[in-house]
PDB file of C-alpha atoms in Angstrom:
ATOM      1  CA  ALA A 159     -11.495 -65.851 -14.024  1.00 93.00           C
ATOM      2  CA  LEU A 160      -7.698 -65.653 -14.235  1.00 94.00           C
ATOM      3  CA  CYS A 161      -7.645 -62.766 -11.774  1.00 94.00           C
ATOM      4  CA  ARG A 162      -9.750 -64.783  -9.313  1.00 95.00           C
ATOM      5  CA  LEU A 163      -7.434 -67.767  -9.726  1.00 94.00           C
ATOM      6  CA  SER A 164      -4.440 -65.511  -9.167  1.00 95.00           C
ATOM      7  CA  ASN A 165      -6.071 -64.081  -6.029  1.00 94.00           C
ATOM      8  CA  GLU A 166      -6.407 -67.608  -4.680  1.00 93.00           C
ATOM      9  CA  SER A 167      -2.719 -68.205  -5.376  1.00 93.00           C
ATOM     10  CA  MET A 168      -1.835 -65.000  -3.555  1.00 94.00           C
ATOM     11  CA  GLU A 169      -3.842 -66.146  -0.543  1.00 92.00           C
ATOM     12  CA  LEU A 170      -1.901 -69.422  -0.517  1.00 89.00           C
ATOM     13  CA  ALA A 171       1.363 -67.517  -0.778  1.00 89.00           C
ATOM     14  CA  SER A 172       0.312 -65.355   2.185  1.00 88.00           C
ATOM     15  CA  SER A 173       0.233 -68.461   4.340  1.00 86.00           C
ATOM     16  CA  ASN A 174       3.819 -69.316   3.278  1.00 79.00           C
ATOM     17  CA  ARG A 175       2.774 -72.013   0.850  1.00 84.00           C
ATOM     18  CA  GLU A 176       4.302 -72.166  -2.607  1.00 88.00           C
ATOM     19  CA  PRO A 177       1.931 -70.332  -4.962  1.00 89.00           C
ATOM     20  CA  SER A 178       0.829 -71.405  -8.404  1.00 92.00           C
ATOM     21  CA  LEU A 179       1.992 -68.904 -10.989  1.00 95.00           C
ATOM     22  CA  PHE A 180      -0.210 -70.323 -13.736  1.00 96.00           C
ATOM     23  CA  ALA A 181      -2.787 -67.517 -13.573  1.00 96.00           C
ATOM     24  CA  VAL A 182      -0.165 -64.759 -13.778  1.00 97.00           C
ATOM     25  CA  ALA A 183       1.471 -66.442 -16.769  1.00 97.00           C
ATOM     26  CA  LYS A 184      -1.886 -66.832 -18.530  1.00 97.00           C
ATOM     27  CA  LEU A 185      -2.834 -63.219 -17.776  1.00 96.00           C
ATOM     28  CA  LEU A 186       0.377 -62.135 -19.467  1.00 97.00           C
ATOM     29  CA  GLU A 187      -0.332 -64.355 -22.480  1.00 97.00           C
ATOM     30  CA  THR A 188      -3.883 -63.034 -22.709  1.00 96.00           C
ATOM     31  CA  ALA A 189      -2.684 -59.431 -22.623  1.00 97.00           C
ATOM     32  CA  LEU A 190       0.015 -60.044 -25.242  1.00 97.00           C
ATOM     33  CA  VAL A 191      -2.418 -61.672 -27.640  1.00 97.00           C
ATOM     34  CA  ASN A 192      -4.873 -58.799 -27.153  1.00 96.00           C
ATOM     35  CA  LEU A 193      -2.521 -55.813 -27.526  1.00 96.00           C
ATOM     36  CA  SER A 194      -4.647 -54.607 -30.431  1.00 94.00           C
ATOM     37  CA  ARG A 195      -7.515 -54.411 -27.889  1.00 94.00           C
ATOM     38  CA  SER A 196      -5.525 -52.520 -25.268  1.00 94.00           C
ATOM     39  CA  ASP A 197      -8.431 -50.170 -24.557  1.00 93.00           C
ATOM     40  CA  ILE A 198     -10.415 -53.104 -23.207  1.00 95.00           C
ATOM     41  CA  VAL A 199      -7.912 -55.425 -21.515  1.00 95.00           C
ATOM     42  CA  TRP A 200      -5.086 -53.146 -20.397  1.00 97.00           C
ATOM     43  CA  ARG A 201      -6.474 -51.700 -17.165  1.00 97.00           C
ATOM     44  CA  PRO A 202      -7.981 -54.869 -15.644  1.00 97.00           C
ATOM     45  CA  ILE A 203      -4.865 -56.925 -16.333  1.00 97.00           C
ATOM     46  CA  THR A 204      -2.277 -54.344 -15.327  1.00 98.00           C
ATOM     47  CA  ASN A 205      -4.216 -53.412 -12.184  1.00 97.00           C
ATOM     48  CA  HIS A 206      -4.139 -57.038 -11.112  1.00 98.00           C
ATOM     49  CA  LEU A 207      -0.443 -57.386 -11.970  1.00 98.00           C
ATOM     50  CA  LEU A 208       0.251 -54.302  -9.842  1.00 98.00           C
ATOM     51  CA  ILE A 209      -1.454 -56.025  -6.916  1.00 97.00           C
ATOM     52  CA  VAL A 210       0.599 -59.177  -7.506  1.00 97.00           C
ATOM     53  CA  SER A 211       3.764 -57.036  -7.670  1.00 97.00           C
ATOM     54  CA  GLN A 212       3.079 -55.817  -4.116  1.00 97.00           C
ATOM     55  CA  HIS A 213       2.775 -59.293  -2.624  1.00 96.00           C
ATOM     56  CA  PRO A 214       5.133 -60.061   0.286  1.00 94.00           C
ATOM     57  CA  HIS A 215       5.962 -63.529  -1.102  1.00 94.00           C
ATOM     58  CA  LEU A 216       9.150 -62.993  -3.132  1.00 94.00           C
ATOM     59  CA  ARG A 217       8.458 -65.396  -5.976  1.00 94.00           C
ATOM     60  CA  MET A 218       4.878 -64.208  -6.428  1.00 95.00           C
ATOM     61  CA  ARG A 219       6.000 -60.575  -6.416  1.00 96.00           C
ATOM     62  CA  GLN A 220       8.786 -61.253  -8.910  1.00 96.00           C
ATOM     63  CA  TRP A 221       6.413 -62.974 -11.324  1.00 97.00           C
ATOM     64  CA  GLY A 222       3.896 -60.136 -11.085  1.00 97.00           C
ATOM     65  CA  CYS A 223       6.563 -57.517 -11.669  1.00 98.00           C
ATOM     66  CA  GLU A 224       8.174 -59.490 -14.487  1.00 98.00           C
ATOM     67  CA  ALA A 225       4.803 -59.938 -16.203  1.00 98.00           C
ATOM     68  CA  LEU A 226       3.951 -56.252 -15.862  1.00 98.00           C
ATOM     69  CA  THR A 227       7.290 -54.956 -17.107  1.00 98.00           C
ATOM     70  CA  PHE A 228       7.455 -57.473 -19.974  1.00 98.00           C
ATOM     71  CA  LEU A 229       3.936 -56.516 -21.008  1.00 98.00           C
ATOM     72  CA  THR A 230       4.863 -52.829 -20.938  1.00 97.00           C
ATOM     73  CA  LYS A 231       7.942 -53.414 -23.105  1.00 97.00           C
ATOM     74  CA  GLN A 232       5.995 -55.467 -25.625  1.00 97.00           C
ATOM     75  CA  SER A 233       3.092 -53.038 -25.748  1.00 96.00           C
ATOM     76  CA  LEU A 234       5.384 -50.116 -26.556  1.00 95.00           C
ATOM     77  CA  GLN A 235       6.844 -52.045 -29.505  1.00 94.00           C
ATOM     78  CA  HIS A 236       3.460 -53.166 -30.852  1.00 95.00           C
ATOM     79  CA  LYS A 237       2.310 -51.609 -34.148  1.00 94.00           C
ATOM     80  CA  TYR A 238      -0.845 -49.615 -33.417  1.00 93.00           C
ATOM     81  CA  ASP A 239      -3.152 -47.754 -35.777  1.00 90.00           C
ATOM     82  CA  PRO A 240      -2.756 -44.787 -35.370  1.00 90.00           C
ATOM     83  CA  PRO A 241       0.921 -45.136 -34.418  1.00 91.00           C
ATOM     84  CA  LEU A 242       1.867 -44.889 -30.768  1.00 90.00           C
ATOM     85  CA  GLU A 243       3.773 -41.623 -31.186  1.00 89.00           C
ATOM     86  CA  GLU A 244       0.565 -39.958 -32.437  1.00 90.00           C
ATOM     87  CA  ASN A 245      -1.705 -41.342 -29.712  1.00 91.00           C
ATOM     88  CA  VAL A 246      -1.125 -39.440 -26.460  1.00 90.00           C
ATOM     89  CA  ARG A 247      -3.869 -41.252 -24.529  1.00 94.00           C
ATOM     90  CA  LEU A 248      -2.498 -44.676 -25.489  1.00 94.00           C
ATOM     91  CA  GLN A 249       1.066 -43.693 -24.547  1.00 94.00           C
ATOM     92  CA  ASN A 250      -0.071 -42.571 -21.117  1.00 95.00           C
ATOM     93  CA  MET A 251      -2.212 -45.667 -20.635  1.00 96.00           C
ATOM     94  CA  LEU A 252       0.675 -48.012 -21.513  1.00 97.00           C
ATOM     95  CA  LEU A 253       3.231 -46.201 -19.337  1.00 97.00           C
ATOM     96  CA  SER A 254       0.999 -45.604 -16.308  1.00 97.00           C
ATOM     97  CA  PRO A 255       1.451 -49.067 -14.731  1.00 97.00           C
ATOM     98  CA  LEU A 256       5.218 -48.671 -14.980  1.00 97.00           C
ATOM     99  CA  ALA A 257       4.952 -45.356 -13.131  1.00 96.00           C
ATOM    100  CA  GLU A 258       2.573 -46.883 -10.570  1.00 97.00           C
ATOM    101  CA  LEU A 259       5.302 -49.346  -9.577  1.00 97.00           C
ATOM    102  CA  CYS A 260       6.961 -46.379  -7.801  1.00 95.00           C
ATOM    103  CA  ALA A 261       4.475 -46.845  -4.965  1.00 95.00           C
ATOM    104  CA  ILE A 262       5.826 -50.337  -4.242  1.00 95.00           C
ATOM    105  CA  PRO A 263       8.698 -50.146  -1.739  1.00 91.00           C
ATOM    106  CA  PHE A 264      10.405 -53.459  -2.515  1.00 94.00           C
ATOM    107  CA  PRO A 265      13.922 -52.935  -3.972  1.00 94.00           C
ATOM    108  CA  ASP A 266      13.556 -55.846  -6.412  1.00 95.00           C
ATOM    109  CA  VAL A 267      10.462 -54.222  -7.920  1.00 96.00           C
ATOM    110  CA  ARG A 268      12.164 -50.845  -8.223  1.00 96.00           C
ATOM    111  CA  GLN A 269      15.193 -52.517  -9.840  1.00 96.00           C
ATOM    112  CA  LYS A 270      13.001 -54.236 -12.427  1.00 97.00           C
ATOM    113  CA  GLN A 271      11.162 -50.968 -13.017  1.00 97.00           C
ATOM    114  CA  LEU A 272      14.377 -49.048 -13.742  1.00 97.00           C
ATOM    115  CA  ASP A 273      15.682 -51.870 -15.943  1.00 97.00           C
ATOM    116  CA  THR A 274      12.466 -51.603 -17.934  1.00 97.00           C
ATOM    117  CA  VAL A 275      12.774 -47.825 -18.262  1.00 97.00           C
ATOM    118  CA  LEU A 276      16.314 -48.267 -19.567  1.00 97.00           C
ATOM    119  CA  HIS A 277      15.082 -50.872 -22.063  1.00 97.00           C
ATOM    120  CA  VAL A 278      12.232 -48.586 -23.162  1.00 96.00           C
ATOM    121  CA  LEU A 279      14.653 -45.702 -23.668  1.00 96.00           C
ATOM    122  CA  HIS A 280      16.944 -47.864 -25.784  1.00 96.00           C
ATOM    123  CA  THR A 281      14.197 -49.401 -27.919  1.00 94.00           C
ATOM    124  CA  THR A 282      11.334 -46.925 -28.184  1.00 92.00           C
ATOM    125  CA  GLY A 283      12.577 -43.683 -26.651  1.00 92.00           C
ATOM    126  CA  GLU A 284      12.067 -41.775 -29.886  1.00 91.00           C
ATOM    127  CA  THR A 285       8.313 -42.524 -29.853  1.00 89.00           C
ATOM    128  CA  LEU A 286       7.645 -41.278 -26.315  1.00 89.00           C
ATOM    129  CA  ASN A 287       6.544 -37.752 -27.284  1.00 84.00           C
ATOM    130  CA  GLN A 288       3.924 -37.240 -24.555  1.00 85.00           C
ATOM    131  CA  GLY A 289       5.050 -40.117 -22.326  1.00 91.00           C
ATOM    132  CA  TRP A 290       8.101 -38.246 -21.058  1.00 94.00           C
ATOM    133  CA  PRO A 291       6.503 -36.939 -17.833  1.00 94.00           C
ATOM    134  CA  LEU A 292       5.755 -40.509 -16.727  1.00 94.00           C
ATOM    135  CA  VAL A 293       9.197 -41.810 -17.687  1.00 95.00           C
ATOM    136  CA  LEU A 294      10.951 -38.934 -15.936  1.00 95.00           C
ATOM    137  CA  SER A 295       8.798 -39.396 -12.825  1.00 94.00           C
ATOM    138  CA  VAL A 296       9.941 -43.026 -12.617  1.00 95.00           C
ATOM    139  CA  ILE A 297      13.594 -42.030 -12.973  1.00 94.00           C
ATOM    140  CA  GLY A 298      13.313 -39.239 -10.417  1.00 92.00           C
ATOM    141  CA  ASN A 299      11.296 -41.148  -7.842  1.00 92.00           C
ATOM    142  CA  LEU A 300      14.189 -42.214  -5.633  1.00 84.00           C
ATOM    143  CA  ASP A 301      15.073 -41.056  -2.159  1.00 79.00           C
ATOM    144  CA  ALA A 302      17.786 -41.510   0.452  1.00 73.00           C
ATOM    145  CA  ASP A 303      16.427 -44.926   1.466  1.00 81.00           C
ATOM    146  CA  HIS A 304      17.175 -46.521  -1.893  1.00 84.00           C
ATOM    147  CA  SER A 305      20.347 -48.497  -2.488  1.00 88.00           C
ATOM    148  CA  ASP A 306      23.370 -47.278  -4.396  1.00 91.00           C
ATOM    149  CA  ILE A 307      22.566 -49.729  -7.181  1.00 92.00           C
ATOM    150  CA  LEU A 308      19.122 -48.213  -7.729  1.00 93.00           C
ATOM    151  CA  VAL A 309      20.553 -44.701  -7.708  1.00 92.00           C
ATOM    152  CA  ARG A 310      23.204 -45.730 -10.256  1.00 93.00           C
ATOM    153  CA  ASN A 311      20.563 -47.306 -12.492  1.00 94.00           C
ATOM    154  CA  ALA A 312      18.387 -44.196 -12.315  1.00 94.00           C
ATOM    155  CA  PHE A 313      21.428 -42.067 -13.117  1.00 94.00           C
ATOM    156  CA  GLN A 314      22.213 -44.275 -16.110  1.00 95.00           C
ATOM    157  CA  CYS A 315      18.653 -43.733 -17.374  1.00 95.00           C
ATOM    158  CA  LEU A 316      18.967 -39.992 -16.847  1.00 94.00           C
ATOM    159  CA  GLN A 317      22.308 -39.901 -18.688  1.00 95.00           C
ATOM    160  CA  LEU A 318      20.697 -41.641 -21.655  1.00 95.00           C
ATOM    161  CA  VAL A 319      17.828 -39.139 -21.621  1.00 95.00           C
ATOM    162  CA  PHE A 320      20.240 -36.202 -21.641  1.00 93.00           C
ATOM    163  CA  ALA A 321      22.558 -37.727 -24.229  1.00 94.00           C
ATOM    164  CA  ASP A 322      19.990 -38.953 -26.741  1.00 94.00           C
ATOM    165  CA  PHE A 323      16.567 -37.445 -26.134  1.00 93.00           C
ATOM    166  CA  LEU A 324      16.944 -33.945 -24.722  1.00 91.00           C
ATOM    167  CA  PRO A 325      15.832 -32.239 -27.968  1.00 90.00           C
ATOM    168  CA  THR A 326      12.681 -34.396 -28.146  1.00 87.00           C
ATOM    169  CA  ILE A 327      11.512 -33.842 -24.562  1.00 90.00           C
ATOM    170  CA  PRO A 328       8.714 -31.269 -24.171  1.00 87.00           C
ATOM    171  CA  TYR A 329       9.870 -28.071 -22.478  1.00 87.00           C
ATOM    172  CA  ARG A 330       7.455 -28.593 -19.569  1.00 87.00           C
ATOM    173  CA  CYS A 331       9.530 -31.640 -18.576  1.00 85.00           C
ATOM    174  CA  TYR A 332      12.771 -29.714 -18.200  1.00 84.00           C
TER     175      TYR A 332
END
């Protein structure tokens, strides 16, 4: 129901009307409350937030991206049973939406994505065991069209990886 309501808001935003962000905010709340049920709610909610993050209306896109990146940060800090560092499937599931943001060409989305990667490295980098390929793909997914600021942010992430996490990265990621 929240996804349908959000779709209606996106349609309004497409016609240059100010969208309601209520549904996106409630989707985020719903996901945060149900982190212990990530297997059930993660994909439907993050898939919708990825769609919102691609919207041409700036405010709508920013809210979608903010909700998705905030949810990713919170999910990686949640206490799971078994712990996140032991659950390869869960790590990949939680990091996949962050990696999928690479397909969105808007600079503001890419900036938020790299800020989130930097935050993840600072807070939960030691638990990423099998999530490194996704994190490194986000950092390395820049090209000549991206701004100097994005390149600097990606470089800052890469410096942190080399300085603090090189011994923990699987050899296949080198």
